[in-house]
Short mmCIF file of C-alpha atoms in Angstrom, two decimals:
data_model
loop_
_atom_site.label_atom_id
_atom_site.label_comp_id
_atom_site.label_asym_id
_atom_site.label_seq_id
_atom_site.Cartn_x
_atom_site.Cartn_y
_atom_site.Cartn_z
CA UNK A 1 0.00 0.00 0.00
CA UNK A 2 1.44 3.66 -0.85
CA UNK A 3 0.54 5.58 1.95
CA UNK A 4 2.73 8.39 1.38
CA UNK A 5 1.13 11.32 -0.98
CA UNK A 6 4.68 11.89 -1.96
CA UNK A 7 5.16 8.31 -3.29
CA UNK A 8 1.17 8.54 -5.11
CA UNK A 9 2.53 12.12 -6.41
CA UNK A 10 4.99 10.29 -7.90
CA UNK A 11 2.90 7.48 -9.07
CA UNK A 12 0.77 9.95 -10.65
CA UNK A 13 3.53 12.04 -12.80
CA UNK A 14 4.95 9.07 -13.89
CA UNK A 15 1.52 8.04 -15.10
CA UNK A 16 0.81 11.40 -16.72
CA UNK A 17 5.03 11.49 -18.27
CA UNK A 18 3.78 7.77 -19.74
CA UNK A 19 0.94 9.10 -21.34
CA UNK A 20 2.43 12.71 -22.88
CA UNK A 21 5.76 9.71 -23.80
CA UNK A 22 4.20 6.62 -25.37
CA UNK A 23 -0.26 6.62 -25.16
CA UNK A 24 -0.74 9.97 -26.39
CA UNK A 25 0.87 8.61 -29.83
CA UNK A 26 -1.59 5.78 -29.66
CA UNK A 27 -4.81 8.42 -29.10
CA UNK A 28 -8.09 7.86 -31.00
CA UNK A 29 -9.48 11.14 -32.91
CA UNK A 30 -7.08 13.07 -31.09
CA UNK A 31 -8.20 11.90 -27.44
CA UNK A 32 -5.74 12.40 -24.66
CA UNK A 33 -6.31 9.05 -22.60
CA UNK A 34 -5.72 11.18 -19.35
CA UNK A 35 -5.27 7.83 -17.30
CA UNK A 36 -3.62 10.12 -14.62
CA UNK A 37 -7.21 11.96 -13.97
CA UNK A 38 -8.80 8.83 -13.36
CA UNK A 39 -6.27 7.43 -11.44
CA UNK A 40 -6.42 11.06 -9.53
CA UNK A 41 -9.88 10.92 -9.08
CA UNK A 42 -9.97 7.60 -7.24
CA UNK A 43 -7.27 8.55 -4.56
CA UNK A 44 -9.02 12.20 -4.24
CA UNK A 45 -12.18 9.59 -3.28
CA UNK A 46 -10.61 7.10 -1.51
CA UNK A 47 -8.25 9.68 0.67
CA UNK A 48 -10.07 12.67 1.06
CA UNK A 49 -10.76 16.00 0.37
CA UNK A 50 -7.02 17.37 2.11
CA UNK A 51 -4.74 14.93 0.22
CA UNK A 52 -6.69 15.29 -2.97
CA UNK A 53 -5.85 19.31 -2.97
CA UNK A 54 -2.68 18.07 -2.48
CA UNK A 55 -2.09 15.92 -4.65
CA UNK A 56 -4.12 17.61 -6.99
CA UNK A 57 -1.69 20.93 -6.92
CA UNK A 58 1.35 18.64 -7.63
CA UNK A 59 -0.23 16.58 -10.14
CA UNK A 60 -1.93 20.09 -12.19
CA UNK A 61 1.72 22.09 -11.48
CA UNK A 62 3.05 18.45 -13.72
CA UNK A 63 0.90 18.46 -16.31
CA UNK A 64 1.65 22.57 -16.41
CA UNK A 65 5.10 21.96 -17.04
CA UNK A 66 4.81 19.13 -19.98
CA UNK A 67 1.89 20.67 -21.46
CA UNK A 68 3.38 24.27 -21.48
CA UNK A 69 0.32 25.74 -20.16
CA UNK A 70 0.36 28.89 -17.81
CA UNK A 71 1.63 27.84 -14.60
CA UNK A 72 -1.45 27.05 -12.07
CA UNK A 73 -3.94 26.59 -14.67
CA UNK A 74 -4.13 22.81 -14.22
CA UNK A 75 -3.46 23.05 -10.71
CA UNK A 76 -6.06 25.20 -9.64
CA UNK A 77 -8.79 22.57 -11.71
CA UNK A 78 -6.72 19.40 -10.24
CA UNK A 79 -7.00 21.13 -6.97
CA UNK A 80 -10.73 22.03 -7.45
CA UNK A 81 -11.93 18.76 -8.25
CA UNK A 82 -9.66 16.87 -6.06
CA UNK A 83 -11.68 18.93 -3.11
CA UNK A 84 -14.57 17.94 -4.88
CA UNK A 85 -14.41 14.16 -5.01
CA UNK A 86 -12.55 13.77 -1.80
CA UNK A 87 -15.38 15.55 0.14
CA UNK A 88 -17.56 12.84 -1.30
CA UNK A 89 -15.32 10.14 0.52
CA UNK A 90 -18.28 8.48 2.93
CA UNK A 91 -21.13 9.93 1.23
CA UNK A 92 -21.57 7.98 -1.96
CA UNK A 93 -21.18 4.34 -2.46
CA UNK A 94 -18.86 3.42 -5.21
CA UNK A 95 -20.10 0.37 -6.98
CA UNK A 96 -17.70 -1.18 -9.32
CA UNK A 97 -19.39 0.08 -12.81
CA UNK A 98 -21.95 2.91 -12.35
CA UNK A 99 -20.64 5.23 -9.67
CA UNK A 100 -16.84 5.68 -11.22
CA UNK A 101 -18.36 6.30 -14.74
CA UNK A 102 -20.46 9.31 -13.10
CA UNK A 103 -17.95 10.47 -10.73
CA UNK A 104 -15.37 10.46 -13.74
CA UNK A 105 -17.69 11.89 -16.04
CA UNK A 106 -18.76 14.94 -13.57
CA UNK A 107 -14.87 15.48 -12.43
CA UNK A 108 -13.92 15.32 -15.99
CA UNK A 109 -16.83 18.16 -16.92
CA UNK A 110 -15.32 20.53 -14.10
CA UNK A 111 -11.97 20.14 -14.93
CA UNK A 112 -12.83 21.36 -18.72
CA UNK A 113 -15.29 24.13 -17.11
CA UNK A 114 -13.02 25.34 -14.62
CA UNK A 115 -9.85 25.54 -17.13
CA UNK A 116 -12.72 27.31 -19.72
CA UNK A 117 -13.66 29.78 -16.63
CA UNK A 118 -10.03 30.72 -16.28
CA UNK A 119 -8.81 30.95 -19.62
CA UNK A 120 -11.64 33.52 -20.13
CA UNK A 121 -11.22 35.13 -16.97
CA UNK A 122 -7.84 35.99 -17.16
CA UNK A 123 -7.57 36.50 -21.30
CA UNK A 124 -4.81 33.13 -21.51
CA UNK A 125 -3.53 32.49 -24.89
CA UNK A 126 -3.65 28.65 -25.29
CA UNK A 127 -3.15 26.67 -28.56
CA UNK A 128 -6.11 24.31 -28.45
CA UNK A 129 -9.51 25.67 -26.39
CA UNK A 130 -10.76 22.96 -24.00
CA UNK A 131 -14.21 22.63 -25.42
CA UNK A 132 -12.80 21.31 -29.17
CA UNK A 133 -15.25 19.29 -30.98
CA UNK A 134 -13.62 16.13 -29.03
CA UNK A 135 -14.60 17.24 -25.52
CA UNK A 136 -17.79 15.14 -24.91
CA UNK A 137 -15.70 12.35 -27.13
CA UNK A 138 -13.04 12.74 -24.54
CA UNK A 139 -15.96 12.64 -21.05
CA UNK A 140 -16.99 9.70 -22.30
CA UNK A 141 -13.84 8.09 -23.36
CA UNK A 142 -13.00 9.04 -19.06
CA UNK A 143 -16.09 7.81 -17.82
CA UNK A 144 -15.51 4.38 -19.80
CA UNK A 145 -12.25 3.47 -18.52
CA UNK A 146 -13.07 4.39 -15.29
CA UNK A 147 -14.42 1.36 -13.78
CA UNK A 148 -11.83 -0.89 -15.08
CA UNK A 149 -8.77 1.90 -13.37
CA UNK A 150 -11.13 1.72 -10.32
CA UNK A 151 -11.31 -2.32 -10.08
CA UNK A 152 -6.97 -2.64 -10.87
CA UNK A 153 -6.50 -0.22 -8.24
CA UNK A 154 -8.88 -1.27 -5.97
CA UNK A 155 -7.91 -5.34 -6.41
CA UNK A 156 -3.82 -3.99 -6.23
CA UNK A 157 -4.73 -2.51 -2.90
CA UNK A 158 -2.41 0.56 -4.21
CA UNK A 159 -4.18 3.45 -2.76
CA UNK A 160 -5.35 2.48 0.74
CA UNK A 161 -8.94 3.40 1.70
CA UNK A 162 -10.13 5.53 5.06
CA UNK A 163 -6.54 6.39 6.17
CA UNK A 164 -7.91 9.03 8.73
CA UNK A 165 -11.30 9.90 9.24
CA UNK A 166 -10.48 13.74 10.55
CA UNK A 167 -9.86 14.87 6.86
CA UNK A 168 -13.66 14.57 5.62
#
């Protein structure tokens, strides 16, 4: 079990470096796998809402630097939904195929509308706008692997569940 955020911050960039390295040459239609944002999603959920900002900072401040996006525009959404489905740790039941394709499917919608709210906030010059025409493509692509990231990580007994129960 990885018990250490520093060790699942690891996990996670080496995820997301595997994906920008090898998957992302392998993408359908031009959809980014983002196997790192599920994988995200479940320790936000399983850990709760403190680790997930975290984690979720580190992670967004990675994906920042390989992406060559402004610095703290993926950390601020990582962060935000992080919060988000951590605070949900103990309130929803995840079964093994509904729950992660919804909880996937809504994190993955906030990310995009959060990144949207800030590029137009804040007048940021990006090369590709997040709602392209392969942005409900890519929420479903998310909320289909989902449940199978869910079940390997959940049968690995990676990410340990209820670690503390004072960070709801």
């Amino acid at each position: 079990m990885i018990r250490h955020p520093a060790v699942q911050i690891l996990m996670l960039t080496g995820l997301l470096l595997l994906e920008t390295i090898i998957v992302r040459e392998l993408g359908i239609i031009g959809l980014e796998p983002g196997i790192y944002l599920v994988f995200f999603i479940f320790i936000a959920h399983a850990q709760g809402s403190m680790r997930a900002v975290l984690i979720g900072f580190c992670l967004g401040l990675a994906v920042d630097f390989l992406s060559a996006a402004p610095l703290g525009l993926h950390s601020f959404s990582f962060s935000l939904v992080g919060y988000l489905a951590g605070s949900l740790r103990g309130k929803i039941f995840l079964d093994p195929i509904f729950m992660p394709m919804v909880l996937m499917f809504f994190a993955g919608l906030i990310n995009l509308l959060t990144g949207t709210l800030l590029i137009t906030i804040f007048s940021i010059a990006v090369s590709s706008h997040p709602f392209s025409g392969s942005f409900p493509l890519m929420l479903l692509f998310h909320a289909l692997i989902s449940p199978i990231c869910f079940g390997l990580l959940r049968l690995t007994g990676i990410v340990p569940f209820n670690i503390r129960s004072e960070d709801r």
